[in-house]
Coordinates of C-alpha atoms and ligand atoms in Angstrom, one line a residue:
X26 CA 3.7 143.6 -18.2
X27 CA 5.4 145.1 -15.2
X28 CA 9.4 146.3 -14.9
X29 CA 11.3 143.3 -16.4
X30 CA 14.6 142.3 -14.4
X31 CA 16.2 140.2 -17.3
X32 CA 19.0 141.9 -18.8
X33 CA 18.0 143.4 -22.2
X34 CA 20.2 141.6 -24.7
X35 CA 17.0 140.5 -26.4
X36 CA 14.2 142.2 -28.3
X37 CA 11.9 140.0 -26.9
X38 CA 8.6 139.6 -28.9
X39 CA 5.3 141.0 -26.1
X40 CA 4.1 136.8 -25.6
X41 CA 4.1 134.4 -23.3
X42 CA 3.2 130.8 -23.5
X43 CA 1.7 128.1 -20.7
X44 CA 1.5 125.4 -22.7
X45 CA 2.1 123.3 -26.1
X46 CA 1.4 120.2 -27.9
X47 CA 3.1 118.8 -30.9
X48 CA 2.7 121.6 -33.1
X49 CA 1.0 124.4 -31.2
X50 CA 1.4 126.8 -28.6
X51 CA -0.8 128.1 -26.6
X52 CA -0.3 131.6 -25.0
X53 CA -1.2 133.1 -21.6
X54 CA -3.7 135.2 -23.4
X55 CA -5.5 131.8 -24.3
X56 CA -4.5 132.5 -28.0
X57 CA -3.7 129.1 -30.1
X58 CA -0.6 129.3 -32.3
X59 CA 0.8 126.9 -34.9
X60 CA 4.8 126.7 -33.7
X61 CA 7.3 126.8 -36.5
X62 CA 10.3 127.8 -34.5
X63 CA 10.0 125.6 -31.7
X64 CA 12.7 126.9 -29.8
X65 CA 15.0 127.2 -32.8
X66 CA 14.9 123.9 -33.9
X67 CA 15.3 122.5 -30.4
X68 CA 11.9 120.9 -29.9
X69 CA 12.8 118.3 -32.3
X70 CA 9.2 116.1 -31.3
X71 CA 7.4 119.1 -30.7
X72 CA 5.9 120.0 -27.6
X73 CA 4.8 118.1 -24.7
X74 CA 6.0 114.7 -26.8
X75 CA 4.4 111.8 -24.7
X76 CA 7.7 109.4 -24.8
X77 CA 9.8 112.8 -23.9
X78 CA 7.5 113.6 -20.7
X79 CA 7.3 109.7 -19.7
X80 CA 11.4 109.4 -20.1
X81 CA 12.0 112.7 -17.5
X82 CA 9.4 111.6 -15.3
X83 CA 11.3 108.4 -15.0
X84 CA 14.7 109.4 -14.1
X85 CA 13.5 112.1 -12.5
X86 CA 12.7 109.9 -9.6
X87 CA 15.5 108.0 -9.9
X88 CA 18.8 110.1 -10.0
X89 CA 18.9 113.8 -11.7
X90 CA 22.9 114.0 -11.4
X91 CA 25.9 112.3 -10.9
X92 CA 29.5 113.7 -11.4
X93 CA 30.8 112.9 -14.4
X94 CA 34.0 110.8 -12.0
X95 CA 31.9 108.1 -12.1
X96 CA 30.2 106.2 -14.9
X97 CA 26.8 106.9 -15.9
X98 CA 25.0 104.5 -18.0
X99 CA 22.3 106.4 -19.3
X100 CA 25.0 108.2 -21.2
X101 CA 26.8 105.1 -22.3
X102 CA 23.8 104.0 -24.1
X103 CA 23.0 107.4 -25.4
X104 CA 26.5 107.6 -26.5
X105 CA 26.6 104.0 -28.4
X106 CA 23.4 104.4 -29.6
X107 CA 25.1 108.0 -31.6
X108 CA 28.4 106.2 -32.7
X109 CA 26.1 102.9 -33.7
X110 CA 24.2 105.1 -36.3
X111 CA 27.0 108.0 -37.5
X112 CA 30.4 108.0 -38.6
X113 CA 31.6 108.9 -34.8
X114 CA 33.4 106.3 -32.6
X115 CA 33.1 108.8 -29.5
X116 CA 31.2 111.0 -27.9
X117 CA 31.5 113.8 -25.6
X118 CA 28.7 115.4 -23.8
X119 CA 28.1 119.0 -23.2
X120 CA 24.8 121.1 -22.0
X121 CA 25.4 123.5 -25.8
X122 CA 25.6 124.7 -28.9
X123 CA 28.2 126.8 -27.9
X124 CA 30.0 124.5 -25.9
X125 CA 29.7 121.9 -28.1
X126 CA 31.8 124.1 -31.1
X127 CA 34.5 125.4 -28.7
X128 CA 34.6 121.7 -27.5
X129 CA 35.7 121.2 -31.2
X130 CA 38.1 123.2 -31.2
X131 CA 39.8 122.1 -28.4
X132 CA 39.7 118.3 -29.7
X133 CA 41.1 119.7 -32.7
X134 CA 44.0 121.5 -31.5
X135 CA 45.0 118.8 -28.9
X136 CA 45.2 116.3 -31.6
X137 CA 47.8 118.0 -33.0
X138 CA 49.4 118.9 -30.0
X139 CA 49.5 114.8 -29.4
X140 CA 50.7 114.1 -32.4
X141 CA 53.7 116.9 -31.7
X142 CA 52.6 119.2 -34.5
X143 CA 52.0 122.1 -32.1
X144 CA 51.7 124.6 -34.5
X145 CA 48.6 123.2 -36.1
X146 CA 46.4 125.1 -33.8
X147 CA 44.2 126.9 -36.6
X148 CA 40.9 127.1 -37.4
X149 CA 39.6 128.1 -41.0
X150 CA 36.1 129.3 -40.4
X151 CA 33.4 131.2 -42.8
X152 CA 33.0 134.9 -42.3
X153 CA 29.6 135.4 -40.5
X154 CA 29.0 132.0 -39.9
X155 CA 27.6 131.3 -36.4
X156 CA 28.8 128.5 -33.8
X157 CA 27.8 130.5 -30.3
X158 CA 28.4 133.0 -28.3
X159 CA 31.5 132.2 -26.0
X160 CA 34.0 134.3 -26.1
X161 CA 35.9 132.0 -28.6
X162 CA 33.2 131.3 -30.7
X163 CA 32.1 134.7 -31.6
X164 CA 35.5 135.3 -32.4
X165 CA 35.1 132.0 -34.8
X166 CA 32.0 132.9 -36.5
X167 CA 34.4 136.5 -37.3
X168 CA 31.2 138.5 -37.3
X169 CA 31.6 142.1 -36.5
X170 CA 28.5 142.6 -34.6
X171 CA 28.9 140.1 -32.5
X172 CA 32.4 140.7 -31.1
X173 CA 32.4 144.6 -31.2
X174 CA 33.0 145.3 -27.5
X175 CA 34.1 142.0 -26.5
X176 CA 38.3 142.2 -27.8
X177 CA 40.5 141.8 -27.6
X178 CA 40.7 139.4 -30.1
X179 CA 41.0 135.9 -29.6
X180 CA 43.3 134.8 -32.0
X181 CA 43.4 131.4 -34.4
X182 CA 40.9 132.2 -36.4
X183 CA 41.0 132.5 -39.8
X184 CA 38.1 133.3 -42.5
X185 CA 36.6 132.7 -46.0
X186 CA 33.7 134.4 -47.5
X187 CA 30.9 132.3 -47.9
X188 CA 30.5 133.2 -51.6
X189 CA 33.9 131.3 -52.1
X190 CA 31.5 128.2 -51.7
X191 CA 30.8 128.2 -55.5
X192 CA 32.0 125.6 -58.3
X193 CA 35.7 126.1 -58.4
X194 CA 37.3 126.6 -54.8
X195 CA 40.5 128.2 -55.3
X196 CA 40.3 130.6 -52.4
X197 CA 39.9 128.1 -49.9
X198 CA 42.9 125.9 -50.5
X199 CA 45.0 129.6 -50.3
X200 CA 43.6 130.3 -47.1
X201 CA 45.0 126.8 -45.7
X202 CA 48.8 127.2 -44.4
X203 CA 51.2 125.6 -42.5
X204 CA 49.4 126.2 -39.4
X205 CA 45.7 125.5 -40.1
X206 CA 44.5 122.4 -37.7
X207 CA 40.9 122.0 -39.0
X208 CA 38.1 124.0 -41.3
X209 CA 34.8 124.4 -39.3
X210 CA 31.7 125.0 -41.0
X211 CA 28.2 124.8 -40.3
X212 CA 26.9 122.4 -43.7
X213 CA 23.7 124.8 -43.4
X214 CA 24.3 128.0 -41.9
X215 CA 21.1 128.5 -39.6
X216 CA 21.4 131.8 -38.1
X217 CA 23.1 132.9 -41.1
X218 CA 20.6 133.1 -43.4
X219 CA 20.2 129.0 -44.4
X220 CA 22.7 128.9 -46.8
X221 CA 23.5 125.7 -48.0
X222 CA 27.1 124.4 -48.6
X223 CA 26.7 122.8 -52.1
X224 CA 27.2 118.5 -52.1
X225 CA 30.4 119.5 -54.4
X226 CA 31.8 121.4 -52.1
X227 CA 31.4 119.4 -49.2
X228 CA 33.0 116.5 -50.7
X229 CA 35.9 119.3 -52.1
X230 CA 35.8 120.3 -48.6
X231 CA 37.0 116.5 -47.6
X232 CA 39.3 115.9 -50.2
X233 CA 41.3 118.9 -49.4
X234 CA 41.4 118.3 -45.5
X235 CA 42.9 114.8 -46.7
X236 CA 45.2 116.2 -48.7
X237 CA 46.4 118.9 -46.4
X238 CA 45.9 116.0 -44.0
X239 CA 43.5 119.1 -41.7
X240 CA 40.8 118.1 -39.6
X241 CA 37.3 118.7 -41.0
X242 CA 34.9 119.7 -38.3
X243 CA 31.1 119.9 -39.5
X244 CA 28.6 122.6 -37.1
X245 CA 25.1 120.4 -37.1
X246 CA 24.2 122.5 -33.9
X247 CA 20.8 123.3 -35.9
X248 CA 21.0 121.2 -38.9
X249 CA 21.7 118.0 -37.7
X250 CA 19.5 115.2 -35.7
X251 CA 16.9 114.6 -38.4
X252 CA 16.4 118.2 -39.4
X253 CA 17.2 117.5 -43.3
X254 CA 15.4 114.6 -43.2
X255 CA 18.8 112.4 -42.7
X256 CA 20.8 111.9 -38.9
X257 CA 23.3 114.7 -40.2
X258 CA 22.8 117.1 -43.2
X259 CA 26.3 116.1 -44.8
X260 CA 25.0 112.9 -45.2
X261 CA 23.6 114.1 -48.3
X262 CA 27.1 114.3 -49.8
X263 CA 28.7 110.8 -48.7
X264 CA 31.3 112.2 -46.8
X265 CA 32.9 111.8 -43.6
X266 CA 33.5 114.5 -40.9
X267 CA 36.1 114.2 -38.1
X268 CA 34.5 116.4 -35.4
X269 CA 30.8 116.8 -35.2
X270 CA 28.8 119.3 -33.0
X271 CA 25.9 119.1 -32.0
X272 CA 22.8 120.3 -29.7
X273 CA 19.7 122.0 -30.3
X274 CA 17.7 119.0 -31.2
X275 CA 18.9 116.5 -29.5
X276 CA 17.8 117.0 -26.1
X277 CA 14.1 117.7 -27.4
X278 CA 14.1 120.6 -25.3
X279 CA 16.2 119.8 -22.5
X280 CA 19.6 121.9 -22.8
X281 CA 22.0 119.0 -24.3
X282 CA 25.0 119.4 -26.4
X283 CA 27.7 117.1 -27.7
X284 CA 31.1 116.4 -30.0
X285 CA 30.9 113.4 -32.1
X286 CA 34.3 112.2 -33.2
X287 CA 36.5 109.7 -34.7
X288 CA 38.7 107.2 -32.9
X289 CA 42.0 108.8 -34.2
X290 CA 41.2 112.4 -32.4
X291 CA 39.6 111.3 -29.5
X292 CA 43.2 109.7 -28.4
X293 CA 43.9 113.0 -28.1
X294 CA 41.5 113.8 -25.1
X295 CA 43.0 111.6 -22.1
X296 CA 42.0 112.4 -18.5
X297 CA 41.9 115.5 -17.6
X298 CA 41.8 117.5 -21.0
X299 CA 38.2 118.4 -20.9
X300 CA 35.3 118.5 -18.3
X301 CA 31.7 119.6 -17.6
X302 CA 29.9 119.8 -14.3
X303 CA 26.7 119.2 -16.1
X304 CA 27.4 117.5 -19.3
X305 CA 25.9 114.4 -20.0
X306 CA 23.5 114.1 -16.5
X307 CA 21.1 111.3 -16.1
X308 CA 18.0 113.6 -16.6
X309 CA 19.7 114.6 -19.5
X310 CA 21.2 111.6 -21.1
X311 CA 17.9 110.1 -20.6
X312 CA 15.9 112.3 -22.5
X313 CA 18.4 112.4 -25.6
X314 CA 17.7 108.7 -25.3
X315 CA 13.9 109.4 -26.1
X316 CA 14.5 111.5 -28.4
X317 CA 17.1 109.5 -30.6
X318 CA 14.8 106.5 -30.5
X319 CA 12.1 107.8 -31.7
X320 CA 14.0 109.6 -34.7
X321 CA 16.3 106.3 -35.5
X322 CA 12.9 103.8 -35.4
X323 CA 12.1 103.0 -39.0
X324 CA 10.8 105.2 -41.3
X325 CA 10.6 108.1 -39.1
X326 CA 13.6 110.1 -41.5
X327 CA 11.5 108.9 -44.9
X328 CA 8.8 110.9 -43.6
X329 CA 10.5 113.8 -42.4
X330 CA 11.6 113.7 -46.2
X331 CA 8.0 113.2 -47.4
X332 CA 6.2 115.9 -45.4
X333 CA 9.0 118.3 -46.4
X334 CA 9.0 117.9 -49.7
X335 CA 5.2 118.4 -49.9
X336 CA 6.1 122.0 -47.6
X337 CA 9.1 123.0 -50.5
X338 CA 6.4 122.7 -53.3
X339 CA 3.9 124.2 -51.8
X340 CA 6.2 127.0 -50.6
X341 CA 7.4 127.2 -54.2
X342 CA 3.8 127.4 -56.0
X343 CA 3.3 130.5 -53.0
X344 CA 7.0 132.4 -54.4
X345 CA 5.6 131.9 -57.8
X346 CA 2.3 133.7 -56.7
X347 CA 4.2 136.1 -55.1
X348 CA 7.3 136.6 -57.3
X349 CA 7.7 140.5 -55.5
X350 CA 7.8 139.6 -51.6
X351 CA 9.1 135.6 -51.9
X352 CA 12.8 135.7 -53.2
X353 CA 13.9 132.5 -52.7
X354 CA 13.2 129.6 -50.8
X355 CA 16.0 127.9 -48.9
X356 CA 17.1 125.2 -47.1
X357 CA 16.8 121.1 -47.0
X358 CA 14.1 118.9 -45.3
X359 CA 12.5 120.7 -42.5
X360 CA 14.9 123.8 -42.3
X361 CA 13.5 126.6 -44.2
X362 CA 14.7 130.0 -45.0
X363 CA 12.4 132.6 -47.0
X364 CA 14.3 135.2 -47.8
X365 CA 12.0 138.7 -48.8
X366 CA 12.1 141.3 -50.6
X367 CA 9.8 142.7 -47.9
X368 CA 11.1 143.7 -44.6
X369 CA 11.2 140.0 -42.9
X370 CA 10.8 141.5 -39.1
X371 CA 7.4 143.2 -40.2
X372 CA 6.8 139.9 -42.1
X373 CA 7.2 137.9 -39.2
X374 CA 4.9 140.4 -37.0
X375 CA 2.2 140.1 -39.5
X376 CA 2.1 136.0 -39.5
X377 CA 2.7 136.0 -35.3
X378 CA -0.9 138.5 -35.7
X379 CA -2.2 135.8 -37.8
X380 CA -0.9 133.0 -35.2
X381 CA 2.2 131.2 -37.4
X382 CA 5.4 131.8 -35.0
X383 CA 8.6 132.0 -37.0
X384 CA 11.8 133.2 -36.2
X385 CA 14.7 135.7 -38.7
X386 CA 17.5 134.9 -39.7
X387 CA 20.1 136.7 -41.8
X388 CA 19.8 138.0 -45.3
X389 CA 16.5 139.3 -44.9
X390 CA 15.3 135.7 -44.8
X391 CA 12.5 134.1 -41.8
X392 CA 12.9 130.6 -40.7
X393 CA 10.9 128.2 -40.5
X394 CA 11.1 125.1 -38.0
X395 CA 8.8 122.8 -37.3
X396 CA 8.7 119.9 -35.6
X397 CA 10.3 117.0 -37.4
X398 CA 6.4 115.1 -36.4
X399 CA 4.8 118.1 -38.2
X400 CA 1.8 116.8 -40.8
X401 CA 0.4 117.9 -44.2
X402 CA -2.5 119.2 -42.0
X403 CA -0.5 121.5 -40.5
X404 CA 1.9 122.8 -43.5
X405 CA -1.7 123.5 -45.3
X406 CA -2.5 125.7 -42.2
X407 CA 0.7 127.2 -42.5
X408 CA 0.5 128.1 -46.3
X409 CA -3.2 129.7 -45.7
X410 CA -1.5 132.0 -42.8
X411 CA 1.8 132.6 -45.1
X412 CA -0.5 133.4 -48.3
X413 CA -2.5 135.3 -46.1
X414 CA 0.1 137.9 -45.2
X415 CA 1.6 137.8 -48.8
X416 CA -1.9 139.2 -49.6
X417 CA -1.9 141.6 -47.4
X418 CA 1.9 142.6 -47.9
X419 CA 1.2 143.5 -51.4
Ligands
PLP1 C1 22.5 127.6 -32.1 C2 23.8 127.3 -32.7 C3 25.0 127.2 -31.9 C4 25.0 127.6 -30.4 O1 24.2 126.9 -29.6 P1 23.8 127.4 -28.1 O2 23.1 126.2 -27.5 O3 22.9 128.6 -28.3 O4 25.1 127.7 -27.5 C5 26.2 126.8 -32.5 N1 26.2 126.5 -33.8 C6 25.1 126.5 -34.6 C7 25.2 126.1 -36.0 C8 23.9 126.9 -34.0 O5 22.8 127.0 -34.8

């Protein structure tokens, strides 16, 4: 490779890739390679999806942009099509993860400042969570290494361990004052090491923003749009968010982000509050559009659901074969942590060596992310490669 002009804020891994399809990758080296991290999550269809490429070529020809002072109806129908199928009434593009959680937070705080309680302008976060990497956002996710350098502080954030997630919650409820506007979690943290927030607590979590009457914002950046095998993870546990962002997955690909929300905030957000140059664009709106009907057609969820399951067994039968380098498996439907005993970077080189892309996370854990179209073919390929290594490892 010759002298590299890109900034250096990633350890990037010595590969390049020309094409894909569905499930695999295929490098510039001619090397074929089964692709469970698809982007992190993003390449929700996989790669190349027919209905994806047919949808930009389309609008492509038609109109790529418009400014969002004027109405655009591919986003009107991606937008009904969102609040038809979830608990949101309204939508609000963005191009981001990122954007899409400091979106949040501004919904959040200007419902309160509508409804004259302008001290409500807090946000209850979990300490080394992750919602992006504006300036406000790392200051929400309260990690250390990813603010040191970047102070000062942005302030209105305040934090509660993760570990206070467990059966009884009485941490949480101390850490709520007068001031707090809205908790924000992710209901699986992604980057964080796939920790799951427990059904119990999720529905705790409700109960007490009811009672408080606080905002409950849920981060499905990486966990939602059919990940878990439902539309949104917290639909395992009944409940009902206020504020929803999203991204990653929805745009198959193409950079797409967006808040979900309920009537009674979105009042809140009259002309003028918020904007995006970008946000919501026809070439964008009308590959979400793609995407989300092909996830919402029938039975597509079930068999996210099916195909994971089979990949959790199997994954299980391989920790109990290797009960020194698998710790634990984590994670619902087709977001999957292993967390090691062994070092999970040199874990992750051995399996890229042996052609099965996968990505870290915290907590010593890899992730892995396949399409939600993946197949039992294709798991059973993965398992040889994973057992493979574990062989090799020992
Ligand atoms: C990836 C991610 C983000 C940030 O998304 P970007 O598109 O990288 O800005 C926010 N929240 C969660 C939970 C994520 O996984």
């Amino acid at each position: 490779m010759n002298k590299s002009f890109l900034v250096k804020n990633y350890n990037r891994r010595k590969i390049a890739f020309k094409k894909g399809k569905g499930s695999f990758i295929y490098s510039t080296s001619g090397k074929k390679y089964l692709d469970f991290v698809q982007g992190i999550a993003v390449n929700s269809l996989g790669h190349a999806n027919i209905n994806l490429v047919k949808a930009i070529n389309k609008q492509s020809k038609k109109v790529w942009h418009v400014s969002n002072s004027f109405i655009i109806p591919e986003g009107e129908i991606l937008a009904k099509k969102l609040t038809q199928k979830t608990f949101a009434d309204f939508v609000m593009f963005q191009n981001s993860g990122a954007e899409a959680t400091e979106a949040a937070i501004k919904v959040a705080r200007r419902y309160f400042y509508s409804i004259g309680k302008i001290k409500k302008n807090r946000i209850l976060c979990i300490k080394n969570s992750f919602h992006g990497r504006t300036i406000a956002t790392i200051f929400a996710s309260g990690s250390k290494k990813m603010t040191e350098g970047f102070g000062p502080k942005v302030p209105g954030f305040d934090h509660i361990e993760f570990r206070d997630f467990k059966p009884r919650f009485p941490n949480i409820k101390n850490k709520i004052t007068n001031n707090t506007a809205a908790i924000m979690v992710e209901t699986i943290m992604g980057e964080g090491g796939i920790k799951t927030i427990p059904v119990k607590c999720l529905k705790y979590l409700r109960k007490i923003c009811n009672e408080k009457k606080i905002l409950l914002i849920l981060d499905e950046v990486q966990c939602g749009i059919g990940r878990t095998g439902k539309f949104f993870a917290f639909e395992y546990a009944k409940i009902k968010p206020d504020i929803v962002p999203i991204a990653k997955g929805i745009g198959g690909g193409f950079p797409l982000g967006a808040v979900l929300m309920t009537k009674k905030v979105a009042s809140a957000m009259i002309p003028g509050t918020h904007g995006s140059t970008f946000g919501g664009n026809p070439l964008a709106m009308s590959v979400g559009n793609a995407v989300l009907d092909q996830i919402f057609k029938k039975g597509f969820l079930i068999k996210v659901q099916k195909v994971s399951k089979y990949f959790h067994n199997e994954l299980n039968k391989l920790k109990k074969e290797f009960p020194k380098i698998i710790k634990e498996v984590r994670g619902i439907g087709l977001l999957i942590g292993l967390q090691l005993y062994k070092n999970n970077e040199k874990f992750i080189q051995k399996l890229t060596n042996n052609h099965l892309l996968t990505i870290r996370a915290a907590d010593n854990t890899i992730r892995l992310l396949p399409p939600l179209t993946v197949n039992k073919k294709e798991i059973d390929l993965a398992i040889k490669i994973l057992k493979k290594v574990c062989i090799s490892f020992k």
